[in-house]
mmCIF file of C-alpha atoms in Angstrom:
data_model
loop_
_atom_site.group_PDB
_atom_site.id
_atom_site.type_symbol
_atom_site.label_atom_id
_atom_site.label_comp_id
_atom_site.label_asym_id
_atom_site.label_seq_id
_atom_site.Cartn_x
_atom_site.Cartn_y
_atom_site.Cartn_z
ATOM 1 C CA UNK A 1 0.000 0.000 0.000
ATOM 2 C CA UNK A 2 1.090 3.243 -1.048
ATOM 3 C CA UNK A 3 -0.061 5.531 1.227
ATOM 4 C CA UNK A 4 -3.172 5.245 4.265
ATOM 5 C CA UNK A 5 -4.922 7.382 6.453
ATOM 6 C CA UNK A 6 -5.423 5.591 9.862
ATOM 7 C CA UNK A 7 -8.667 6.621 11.303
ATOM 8 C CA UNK A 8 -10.029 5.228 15.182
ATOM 9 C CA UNK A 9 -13.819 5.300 16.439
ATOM 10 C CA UNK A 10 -14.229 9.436 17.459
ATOM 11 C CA UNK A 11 -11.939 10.081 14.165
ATOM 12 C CA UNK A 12 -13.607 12.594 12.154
ATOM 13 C CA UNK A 13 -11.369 14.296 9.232
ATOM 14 C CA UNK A 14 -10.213 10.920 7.451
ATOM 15 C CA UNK A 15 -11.925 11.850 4.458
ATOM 16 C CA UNK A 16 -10.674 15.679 4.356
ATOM 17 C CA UNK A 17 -7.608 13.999 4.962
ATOM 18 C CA UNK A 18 -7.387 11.630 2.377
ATOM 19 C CA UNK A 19 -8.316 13.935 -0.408
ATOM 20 C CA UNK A 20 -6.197 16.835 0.318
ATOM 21 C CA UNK A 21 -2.906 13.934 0.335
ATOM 22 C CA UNK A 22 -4.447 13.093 -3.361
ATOM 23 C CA UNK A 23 -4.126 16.707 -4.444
ATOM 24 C CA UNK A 24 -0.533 16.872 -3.058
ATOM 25 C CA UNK A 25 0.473 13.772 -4.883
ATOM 26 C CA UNK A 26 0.254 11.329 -2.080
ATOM 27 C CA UNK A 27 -2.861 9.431 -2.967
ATOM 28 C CA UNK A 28 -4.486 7.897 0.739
ATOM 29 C CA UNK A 29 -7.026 5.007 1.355
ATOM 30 C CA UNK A 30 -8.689 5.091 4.477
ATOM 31 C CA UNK A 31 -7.902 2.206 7.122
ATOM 32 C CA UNK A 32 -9.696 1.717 10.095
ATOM 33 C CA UNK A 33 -7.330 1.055 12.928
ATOM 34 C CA UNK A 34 -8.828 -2.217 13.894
ATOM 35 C CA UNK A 35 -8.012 -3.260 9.977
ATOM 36 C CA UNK A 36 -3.920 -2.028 10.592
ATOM 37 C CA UNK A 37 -4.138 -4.055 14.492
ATOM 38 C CA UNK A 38 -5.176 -7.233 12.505
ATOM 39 C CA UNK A 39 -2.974 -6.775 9.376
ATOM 40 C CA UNK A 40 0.427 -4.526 10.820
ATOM 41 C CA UNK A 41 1.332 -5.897 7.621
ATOM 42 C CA UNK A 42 -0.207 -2.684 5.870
ATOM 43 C CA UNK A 43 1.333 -0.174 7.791
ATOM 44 C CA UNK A 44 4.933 -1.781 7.756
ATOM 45 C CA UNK A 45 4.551 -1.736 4.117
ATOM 46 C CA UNK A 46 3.106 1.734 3.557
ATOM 47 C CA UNK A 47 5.285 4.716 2.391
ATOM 48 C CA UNK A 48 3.212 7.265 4.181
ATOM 49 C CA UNK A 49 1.107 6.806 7.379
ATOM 50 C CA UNK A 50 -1.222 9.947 8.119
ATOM 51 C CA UNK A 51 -3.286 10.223 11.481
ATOM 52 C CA UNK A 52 -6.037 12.279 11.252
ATOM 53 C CA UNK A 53 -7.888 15.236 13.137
ATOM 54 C CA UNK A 54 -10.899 14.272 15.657
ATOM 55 C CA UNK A 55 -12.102 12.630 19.031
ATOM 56 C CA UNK A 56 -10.578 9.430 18.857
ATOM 57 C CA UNK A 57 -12.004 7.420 21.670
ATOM 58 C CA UNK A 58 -13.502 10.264 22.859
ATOM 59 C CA UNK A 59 -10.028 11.134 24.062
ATOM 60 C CA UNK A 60 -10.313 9.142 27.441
ATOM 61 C CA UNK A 61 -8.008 9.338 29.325
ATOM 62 C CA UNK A 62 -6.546 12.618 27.686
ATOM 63 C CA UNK A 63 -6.098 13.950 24.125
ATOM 64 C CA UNK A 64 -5.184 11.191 21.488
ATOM 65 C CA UNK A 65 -3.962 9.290 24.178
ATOM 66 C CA UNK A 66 -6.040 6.087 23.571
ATOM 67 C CA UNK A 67 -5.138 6.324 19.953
ATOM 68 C CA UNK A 68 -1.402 6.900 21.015
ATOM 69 C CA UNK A 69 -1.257 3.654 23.133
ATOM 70 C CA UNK A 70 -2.467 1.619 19.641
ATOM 71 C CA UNK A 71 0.043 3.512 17.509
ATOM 72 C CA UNK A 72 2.835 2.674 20.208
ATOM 73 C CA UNK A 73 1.981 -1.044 21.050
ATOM 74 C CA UNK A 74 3.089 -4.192 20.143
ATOM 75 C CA UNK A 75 1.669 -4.392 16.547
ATOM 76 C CA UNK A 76 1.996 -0.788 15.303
ATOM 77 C CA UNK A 77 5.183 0.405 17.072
ATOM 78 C CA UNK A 78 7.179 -2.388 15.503
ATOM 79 C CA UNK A 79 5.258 -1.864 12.038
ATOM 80 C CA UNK A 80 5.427 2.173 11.895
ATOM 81 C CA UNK A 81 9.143 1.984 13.169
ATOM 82 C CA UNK A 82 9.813 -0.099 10.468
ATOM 83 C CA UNK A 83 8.114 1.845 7.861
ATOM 84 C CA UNK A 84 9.704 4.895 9.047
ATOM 85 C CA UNK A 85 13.231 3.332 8.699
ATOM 86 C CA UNK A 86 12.792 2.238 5.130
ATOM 87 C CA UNK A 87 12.412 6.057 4.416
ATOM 88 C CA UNK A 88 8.565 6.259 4.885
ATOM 89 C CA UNK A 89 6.831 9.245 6.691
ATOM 90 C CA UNK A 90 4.515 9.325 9.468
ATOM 91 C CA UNK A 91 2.408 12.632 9.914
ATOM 92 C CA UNK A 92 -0.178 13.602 12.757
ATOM 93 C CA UNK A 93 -2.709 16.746 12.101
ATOM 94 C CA UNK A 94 -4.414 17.674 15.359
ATOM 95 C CA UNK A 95 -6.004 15.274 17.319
ATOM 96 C CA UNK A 96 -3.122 12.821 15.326
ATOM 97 C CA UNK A 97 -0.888 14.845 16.877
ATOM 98 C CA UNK A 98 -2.038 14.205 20.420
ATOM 99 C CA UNK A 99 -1.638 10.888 19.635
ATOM 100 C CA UNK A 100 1.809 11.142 18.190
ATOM 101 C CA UNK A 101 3.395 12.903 21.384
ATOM 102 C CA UNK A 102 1.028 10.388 23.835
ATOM 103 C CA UNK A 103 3.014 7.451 22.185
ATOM 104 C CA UNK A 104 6.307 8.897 22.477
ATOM 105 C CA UNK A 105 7.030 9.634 19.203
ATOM 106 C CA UNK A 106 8.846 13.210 20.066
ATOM 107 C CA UNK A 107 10.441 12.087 22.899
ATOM 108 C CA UNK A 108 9.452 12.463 26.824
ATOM 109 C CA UNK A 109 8.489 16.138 28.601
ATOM 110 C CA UNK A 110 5.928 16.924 26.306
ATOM 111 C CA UNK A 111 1.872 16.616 26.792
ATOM 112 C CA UNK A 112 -1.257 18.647 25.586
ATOM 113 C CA UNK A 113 -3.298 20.542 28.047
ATOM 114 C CA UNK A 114 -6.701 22.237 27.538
ATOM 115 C CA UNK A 115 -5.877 25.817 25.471
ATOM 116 C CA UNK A 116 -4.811 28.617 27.783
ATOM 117 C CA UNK A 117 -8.147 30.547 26.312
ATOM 118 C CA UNK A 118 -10.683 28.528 28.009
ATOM 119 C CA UNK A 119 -12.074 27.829 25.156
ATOM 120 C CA UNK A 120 -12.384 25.552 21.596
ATOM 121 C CA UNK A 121 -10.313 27.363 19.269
ATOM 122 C CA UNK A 122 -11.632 27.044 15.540
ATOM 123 C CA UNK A 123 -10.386 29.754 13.072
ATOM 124 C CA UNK A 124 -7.928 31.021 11.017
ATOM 125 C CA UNK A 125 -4.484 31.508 12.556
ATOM 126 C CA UNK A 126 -1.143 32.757 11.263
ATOM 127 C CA UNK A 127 1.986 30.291 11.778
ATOM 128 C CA UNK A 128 5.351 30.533 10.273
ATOM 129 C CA UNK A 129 7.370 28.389 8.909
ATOM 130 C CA UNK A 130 10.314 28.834 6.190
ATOM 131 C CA UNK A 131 7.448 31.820 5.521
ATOM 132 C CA UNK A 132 4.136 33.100 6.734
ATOM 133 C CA UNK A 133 1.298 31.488 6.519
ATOM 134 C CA UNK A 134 -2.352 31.040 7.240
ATOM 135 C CA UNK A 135 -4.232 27.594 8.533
ATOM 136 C CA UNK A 136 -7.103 26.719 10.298
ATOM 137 C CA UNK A 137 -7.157 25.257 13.567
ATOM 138 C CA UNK A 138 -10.045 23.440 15.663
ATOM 139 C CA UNK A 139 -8.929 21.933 19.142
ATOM 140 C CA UNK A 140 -9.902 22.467 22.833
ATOM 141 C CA UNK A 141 -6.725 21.014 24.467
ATOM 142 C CA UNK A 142 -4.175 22.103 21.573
ATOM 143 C CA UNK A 143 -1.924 23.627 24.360
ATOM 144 C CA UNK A 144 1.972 22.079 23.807
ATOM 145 C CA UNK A 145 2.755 22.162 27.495
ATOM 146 C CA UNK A 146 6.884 21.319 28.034
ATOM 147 C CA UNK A 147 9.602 23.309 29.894
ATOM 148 C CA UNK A 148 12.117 25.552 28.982
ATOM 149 C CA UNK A 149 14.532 23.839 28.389
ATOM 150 C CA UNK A 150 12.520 21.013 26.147
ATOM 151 C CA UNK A 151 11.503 23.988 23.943
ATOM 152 C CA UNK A 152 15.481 24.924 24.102
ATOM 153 C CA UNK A 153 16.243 21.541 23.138
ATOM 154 C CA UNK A 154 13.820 21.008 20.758
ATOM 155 C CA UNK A 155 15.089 24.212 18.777
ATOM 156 C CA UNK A 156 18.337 23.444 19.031
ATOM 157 C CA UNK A 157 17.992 20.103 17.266
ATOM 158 C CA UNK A 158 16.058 22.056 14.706
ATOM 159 C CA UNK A 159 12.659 20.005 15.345
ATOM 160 C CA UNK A 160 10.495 23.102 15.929
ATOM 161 C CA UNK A 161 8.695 22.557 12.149
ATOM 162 C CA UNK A 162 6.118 25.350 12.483
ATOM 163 C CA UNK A 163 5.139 28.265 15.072
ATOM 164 C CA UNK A 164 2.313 30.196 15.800
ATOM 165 C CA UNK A 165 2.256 33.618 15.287
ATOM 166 C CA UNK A 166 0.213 34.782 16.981
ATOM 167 C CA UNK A 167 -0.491 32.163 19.770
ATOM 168 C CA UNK A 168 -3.985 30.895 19.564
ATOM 169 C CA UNK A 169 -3.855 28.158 22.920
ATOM 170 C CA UNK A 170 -0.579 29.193 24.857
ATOM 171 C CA UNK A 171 1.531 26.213 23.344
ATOM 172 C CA UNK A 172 5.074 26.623 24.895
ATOM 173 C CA UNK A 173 7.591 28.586 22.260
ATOM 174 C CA UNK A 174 4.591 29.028 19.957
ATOM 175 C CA UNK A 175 4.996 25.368 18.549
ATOM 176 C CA UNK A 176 2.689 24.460 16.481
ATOM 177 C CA UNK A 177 4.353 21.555 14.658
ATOM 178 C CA UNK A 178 7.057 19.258 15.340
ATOM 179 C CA UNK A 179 9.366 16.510 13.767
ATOM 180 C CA UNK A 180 11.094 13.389 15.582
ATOM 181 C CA UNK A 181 15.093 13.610 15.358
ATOM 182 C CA UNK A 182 14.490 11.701 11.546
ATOM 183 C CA UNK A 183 12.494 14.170 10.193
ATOM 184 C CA UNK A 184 10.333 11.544 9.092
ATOM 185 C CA UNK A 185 7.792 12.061 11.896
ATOM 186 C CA UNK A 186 5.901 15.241 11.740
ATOM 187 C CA UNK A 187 3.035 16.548 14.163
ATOM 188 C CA UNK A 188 1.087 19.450 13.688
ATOM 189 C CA UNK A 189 -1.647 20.921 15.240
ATOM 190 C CA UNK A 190 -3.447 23.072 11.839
ATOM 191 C CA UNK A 191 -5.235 21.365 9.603
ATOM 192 C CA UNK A 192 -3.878 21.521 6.321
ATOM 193 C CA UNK A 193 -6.332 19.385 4.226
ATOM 194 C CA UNK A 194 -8.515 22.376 5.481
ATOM 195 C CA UNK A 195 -6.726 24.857 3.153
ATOM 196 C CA UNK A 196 -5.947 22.638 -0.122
ATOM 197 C CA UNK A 197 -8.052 24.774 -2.604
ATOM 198 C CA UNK A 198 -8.696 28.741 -2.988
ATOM 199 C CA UNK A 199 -11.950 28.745 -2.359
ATOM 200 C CA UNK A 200 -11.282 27.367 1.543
ATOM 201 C CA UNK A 201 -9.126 30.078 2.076
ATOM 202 C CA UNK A 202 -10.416 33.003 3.625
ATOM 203 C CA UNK A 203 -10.017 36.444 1.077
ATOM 204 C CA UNK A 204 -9.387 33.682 -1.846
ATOM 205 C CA UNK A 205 -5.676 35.018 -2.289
ATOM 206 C CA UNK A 206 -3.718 33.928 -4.970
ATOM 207 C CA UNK A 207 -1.153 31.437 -5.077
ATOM 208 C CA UNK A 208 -0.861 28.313 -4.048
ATOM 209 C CA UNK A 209 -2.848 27.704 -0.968
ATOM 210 C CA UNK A 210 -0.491 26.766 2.356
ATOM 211 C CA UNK A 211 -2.219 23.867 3.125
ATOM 212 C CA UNK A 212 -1.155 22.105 -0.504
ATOM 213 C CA UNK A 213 2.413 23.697 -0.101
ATOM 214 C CA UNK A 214 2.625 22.412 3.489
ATOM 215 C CA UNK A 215 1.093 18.630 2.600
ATOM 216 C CA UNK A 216 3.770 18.860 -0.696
ATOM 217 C CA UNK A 217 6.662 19.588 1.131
ATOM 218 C CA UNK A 218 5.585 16.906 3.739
ATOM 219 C CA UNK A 219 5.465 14.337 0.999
ATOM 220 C CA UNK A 220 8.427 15.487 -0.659
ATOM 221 C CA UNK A 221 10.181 13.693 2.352
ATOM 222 C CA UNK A 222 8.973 10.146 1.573
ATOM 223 C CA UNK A 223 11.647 7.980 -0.205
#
């Protein structure tokens, strides 16, 4: 299999998800996680692994964390590691995200906390990445929570992938978006398959929308 989107009960932007990847060049079929627990098989084999945006399990026991145990046990760890060493890429949007960092993927001294606002957070932000940007975002507990010095580290090592600019949930150093110490494991919290064609994007700007140009140079990773 080429490429999959990995969707658990509570996941609700597989489809967005799967088209935007097939605009960027990275066409996606959708997999239900209990599907990838009975066949690893299909993830091991995959080039690119996307988790999308949602609820998944209702997010018991804390945000993506449910999802993150799956995605870190003793059928998908071994399969995504694997599949990540042969040069494939594993990418979390949102609530995928959540369930990225809950499994370990980034490394310990991070966790996501309810968004220093109070409140769900759905519009159009500004982050920043090799240039500025706009992307939607939709969370309630979107907050990166880690020390100083984890945000020193983490910018040192060059992993900080994408930053708010102007802060929409308090996430420590204005992170928005992350990659493991391969560069082959990316989590970020915007949605980009939410900003794929013009007509999503707010003012209908020219150019190439940023959610394409982010998903593209995702892809552009992938061996």
């Amino acid at each position: 299999m080429n490429a999959l989107v990995l969707r658990a009960p509570g996941t609700n932007c597989e489809e967005e998800t799967s088209w935007a990847l097939g605009l960027a060049g990275m066409p996606a079929e959708i997999v239900p996680l209990a599907r990838a627990l009975a066949d690893p098989g299909l993830v091991a084999s995959a080039r690119f692994v996307a988790i999308p945006g949602g609820f998944s399990f209702r997010d018991e026991g804390g945000p993506g964390r449910r999802f993150g145990e799956a995605l870190s046990g003793p059928r998908l760890g071994p399969a995504l590691r694997a599949m990540v060493r042969r040069g494939g890429m594993l990418l979390g949007i949102c609530n995928g995200f959540q369930a990225l960092v809950a499994a370990g993927w980034f490394g310990d001294g991070l966790r996501f906390a309810p968004n220093g606002s109070g409140r769900f957070e759905c519009r159009w932000v500004r982050v920043r990445s090799d240039a500025p940007a706009l992307l939607p975002i939709a969370h309630g507990e979107g907050r990166l929570v880690a020390s100083p010095d984890t945000v020193a580290r983490l910018e040192r090592e060059g992993r900080v992938i994408l930053r708010y600019v102007d802060n929409p949930d308090g996430s420590a150093g204005d992170i928005a978006g992350l990659s493991d110490s391969t560069g082959r494991v990316i989590g970020i919290m915007p949605h980009p398959e939410r900003a794929v064609t013009l007509d999503q994007v707010p003012g209908r700007a020219g150019g190439e929308p940023a959610g394409l140009r982010l998903l593209r140079a995702i892809i552009s990773g992938t061996t």
